[in-house]
Amino acid sequence: GNGSGNAQTSVLSSQEKTAITATKASPSDPNAWASLVRARWENASAGTNYNATTGSFTTAGKKELANTTVAWERYLTLVKAPDPDLAILAARAYGALANYSGEASAWEIQAAANPTSPKGYECLAAAAYAAKQTRKGDLALAKALALVPQLSRTQLKSAIIAAKTTPTVAQSC
């Protein structure tokens, strides 16, 4: 109740406004669009846009997430090699909006950029299963399992396959 959440939101809104101004000034600058993706994600995750108690986005937060994915899609048209860290933000935005196909595509970028890290493949598999993209999920799951210790494989496989019947599992990445 000290009002810091509202102060944070206004700062982030200022960052978003700055990023929007940059995209208007230079619509083909991928860095401007990347800044907008980051600012919109931060704005969606702060203040009254996100309920920390329930761990869910409010209606206003979901609108901001939708704007995040729009900025991400524009960014993708401008770069040959997307920033894998930015892809994580996009994946999480898509996941929170239950757009599992978009989430899987973003995790695919992150996983390809970090081929020795199992996390991207785990999240890609869960999102692909949630999106009913079974083949993509199977391939990502196999890669993730190959990258984790033998003792962790059974538990990991069960957790990821749960996304086939409970798509919200993909939102936990």
Short mmCIF file of C-alpha atoms in Angstrom, two decimals:
data_model
loop_
_atom_site.label_atom_id
_atom_site.label_comp_id
_atom_site.label_asym_id
_atom_site.label_seq_id
_atom_site.Cartn_x
_atom_site.Cartn_y
_atom_site.Cartn_z
CA GLY A 1 0.00 0.00 0.00
CA ASN A 2 2.82 2.55 -0.34
CA GLY A 3 1.95 3.37 -3.94
CA SER A 4 5.21 2.10 -5.38
CA GLY A 5 3.35 -0.13 -7.84
CA ASN A 6 1.70 2.87 -9.44
CA ALA A 7 5.00 4.75 -9.58
CA GLN A 8 6.58 1.76 -11.29
CA THR A 9 3.77 1.56 -13.82
CA SER A 10 4.11 5.23 -14.75
CA VAL A 11 7.87 4.84 -15.25
CA LEU A 12 7.32 1.83 -17.44
CA SER A 13 4.61 3.64 -19.37
CA SER A 14 7.17 6.38 -19.95
CA GLN A 15 9.58 3.75 -21.30
CA GLU A 16 6.83 2.44 -23.55
CA LYS A 17 6.07 5.94 -24.83
CA THR A 18 9.76 6.50 -25.56
CA ALA A 19 9.91 3.18 -27.45
CA ILE A 20 6.76 4.01 -29.44
CA THR A 21 8.27 7.36 -30.39
CA ALA A 22 11.43 5.56 -31.54
CA THR A 23 9.46 3.08 -33.68
CA LYS A 24 7.56 5.94 -35.31
CA ALA A 25 10.75 7.87 -35.98
CA SER A 26 12.54 4.79 -37.36
CA PRO A 27 9.97 2.14 -38.30
CA SER A 28 12.60 -0.15 -39.79
CA ASP A 29 14.95 -0.05 -36.78
CA PRO A 30 14.85 -3.46 -35.09
CA ASN A 31 16.38 -2.01 -31.91
CA ALA A 32 13.44 0.37 -31.53
CA TRP A 33 11.01 -2.52 -31.86
CA ALA A 34 13.03 -4.64 -29.43
CA SER A 35 12.83 -1.78 -26.92
CA LEU A 36 9.08 -1.64 -27.43
CA VAL A 37 8.74 -5.39 -26.81
CA ARG A 38 10.70 -5.05 -23.55
CA ALA A 39 8.78 -1.96 -22.41
CA ARG A 40 5.40 -3.52 -23.14
CA TRP A 41 6.34 -6.76 -21.37
CA GLU A 42 7.53 -4.81 -18.34
CA ASN A 43 4.38 -2.69 -18.37
CA ALA A 44 2.16 -5.78 -18.62
CA SER A 45 3.95 -7.34 -15.65
CA ALA A 46 3.67 -4.35 -13.34
CA GLY A 47 1.19 -2.39 -11.28
CA THR A 48 -2.48 -3.06 -11.89
CA ASN A 49 -1.73 -5.09 -15.02
CA TYR A 50 -0.58 -8.10 -13.02
CA ASN A 51 -2.05 -9.70 -9.91
CA ALA A 52 0.92 -11.06 -7.98
CA THR A 53 -1.36 -12.87 -5.51
CA THR A 54 -2.98 -15.02 -8.20
CA GLY A 55 -0.03 -14.93 -10.57
CA SER A 56 -2.21 -13.79 -13.45
CA PHE A 57 -2.54 -10.86 -15.78
CA THR A 58 -5.54 -8.56 -15.52
CA THR A 59 -7.60 -7.60 -18.56
CA ALA A 60 -5.44 -4.50 -18.98
CA GLY A 61 -2.32 -6.64 -18.64
CA LYS A 62 -3.53 -9.03 -21.32
CA LYS A 63 -4.14 -6.11 -23.65
CA GLU A 64 -0.57 -5.00 -23.03
CA LEU A 65 0.63 -8.56 -23.71
CA ALA A 66 -1.25 -8.55 -27.02
CA ASN A 67 0.55 -5.30 -27.87
CA THR A 68 3.82 -6.97 -26.87
CA THR A 69 3.27 -9.75 -29.40
CA VAL A 70 2.40 -7.23 -32.13
CA ALA A 71 5.71 -5.43 -31.49
CA TRP A 72 7.51 -8.80 -31.47
CA GLU A 73 6.03 -9.78 -34.82
CA ARG A 74 7.13 -6.46 -36.34
CA TYR A 75 10.60 -6.95 -34.85
CA LEU A 76 10.82 -10.41 -36.45
CA THR A 77 10.25 -8.92 -39.91
CA LEU A 78 13.30 -6.69 -39.43
CA VAL A 79 15.97 -9.14 -38.25
CA LYS A 80 17.62 -12.26 -39.58
CA ALA A 81 18.75 -13.51 -36.17
CA PRO A 82 16.27 -12.55 -33.43
CA ASP A 83 17.51 -11.90 -29.90
CA PRO A 84 16.89 -15.13 -27.94
CA ASP A 85 16.29 -13.21 -24.69
CA LEU A 86 13.65 -11.12 -26.41
CA ALA A 87 12.14 -14.38 -27.73
CA ILE A 88 11.65 -15.51 -24.12
CA LEU A 89 9.59 -12.40 -23.37
CA ALA A 90 7.52 -12.95 -26.51
CA ALA A 91 7.03 -16.63 -25.63
CA ARG A 92 5.81 -15.73 -22.16
CA ALA A 93 3.45 -13.10 -23.58
CA TYR A 94 2.01 -15.60 -26.05
CA GLY A 95 1.72 -18.22 -23.32
CA ALA A 96 -0.14 -15.89 -20.97
CA LEU A 97 -2.56 -15.19 -23.83
CA ALA A 98 -2.97 -18.95 -24.44
CA ASN A 99 -1.54 -18.53 -27.96
CA TYR A 100 0.53 -21.69 -27.74
CA SER A 101 1.46 -21.74 -31.42
CA GLY A 102 3.02 -18.28 -31.10
CA GLU A 103 4.66 -19.36 -27.86
CA ALA A 104 6.18 -22.42 -29.52
CA SER A 105 7.56 -20.32 -32.38
CA ALA A 106 9.24 -17.95 -29.94
CA TRP A 107 10.70 -20.81 -27.87
CA GLU A 108 11.98 -22.33 -31.11
CA ILE A 109 14.08 -19.19 -31.68
CA GLN A 110 15.40 -19.30 -28.12
CA ALA A 111 16.20 -23.03 -28.28
CA ALA A 112 18.01 -22.70 -31.62
CA ALA A 113 20.18 -19.92 -30.19
CA ASN A 114 21.06 -22.04 -27.13
CA PRO A 115 21.34 -25.61 -28.47
CA THR A 116 23.11 -27.02 -25.42
CA SER A 117 20.58 -25.70 -22.90
CA PRO A 118 17.61 -27.97 -22.18
CA LYS A 119 15.26 -25.21 -20.91
CA GLY A 120 14.40 -23.81 -24.34
CA TYR A 121 13.63 -27.28 -25.67
CA GLU A 122 11.54 -28.11 -22.60
CA CYS A 123 9.45 -24.98 -23.06
CA LEU A 124 9.25 -25.49 -26.82
CA ALA A 125 7.98 -29.04 -26.29
CA ALA A 126 5.36 -27.97 -23.74
CA ALA A 127 4.14 -25.10 -25.96
CA ALA A 128 4.08 -27.29 -29.06
CA TYR A 129 2.05 -29.96 -27.28
CA ALA A 130 -0.33 -27.29 -25.97
CA ALA A 131 -0.69 -26.03 -29.56
CA LYS A 132 -1.40 -29.58 -30.77
CA GLN A 133 1.86 -29.57 -32.74
CA THR A 134 2.75 -33.10 -31.71
CA ARG A 135 5.66 -33.70 -34.07
CA LYS A 136 7.38 -30.46 -33.05
CA GLY A 137 6.72 -31.34 -29.40
CA ASP A 138 8.15 -34.83 -29.80
CA LEU A 139 11.33 -33.51 -31.45
CA ALA A 140 11.84 -30.82 -28.81
CA LEU A 141 11.15 -33.27 -25.99
CA ALA A 142 13.72 -35.71 -27.38
CA LYS A 143 16.31 -32.94 -27.57
CA ALA A 144 15.51 -31.74 -24.03
CA LEU A 145 15.76 -35.27 -22.64
CA ALA A 146 19.12 -35.77 -24.35
CA LEU A 147 20.43 -32.64 -22.61
CA VAL A 148 19.44 -33.49 -19.01
CA PRO A 149 20.93 -36.06 -16.65
CA GLN A 150 19.48 -39.59 -16.87
CA LEU A 151 17.93 -39.36 -13.40
CA SER A 152 15.87 -36.29 -14.36
CA ARG A 153 14.44 -37.64 -17.62
CA THR A 154 11.37 -39.51 -16.38
CA GLN A 155 10.13 -36.61 -14.26
CA LEU A 156 10.86 -34.08 -17.02
CA LYS A 157 9.09 -36.17 -19.64
CA SER A 158 5.98 -36.51 -17.47
CA ALA A 159 5.89 -32.78 -16.75
CA ILE A 160 6.18 -31.81 -20.42
CA ILE A 161 3.73 -34.40 -21.73
CA ALA A 162 1.15 -33.02 -19.29
CA ALA A 163 0.87 -30.06 -21.69
CA LYS A 164 -0.93 -32.36 -24.15
CA THR A 165 -3.95 -32.54 -21.87
CA THR A 166 -3.39 -29.42 -19.76
CA PRO A 167 -2.22 -26.65 -22.10
CA THR A 168 -1.68 -24.20 -19.25
CA VAL A 169 1.44 -26.22 -18.36
CA ALA A 170 3.09 -24.34 -21.22
CA GLN A 171 2.46 -21.06 -19.43
CA SER A 172 4.81 -22.01 -16.61
CA CYS A 173 7.97 -21.63 -18.71
#
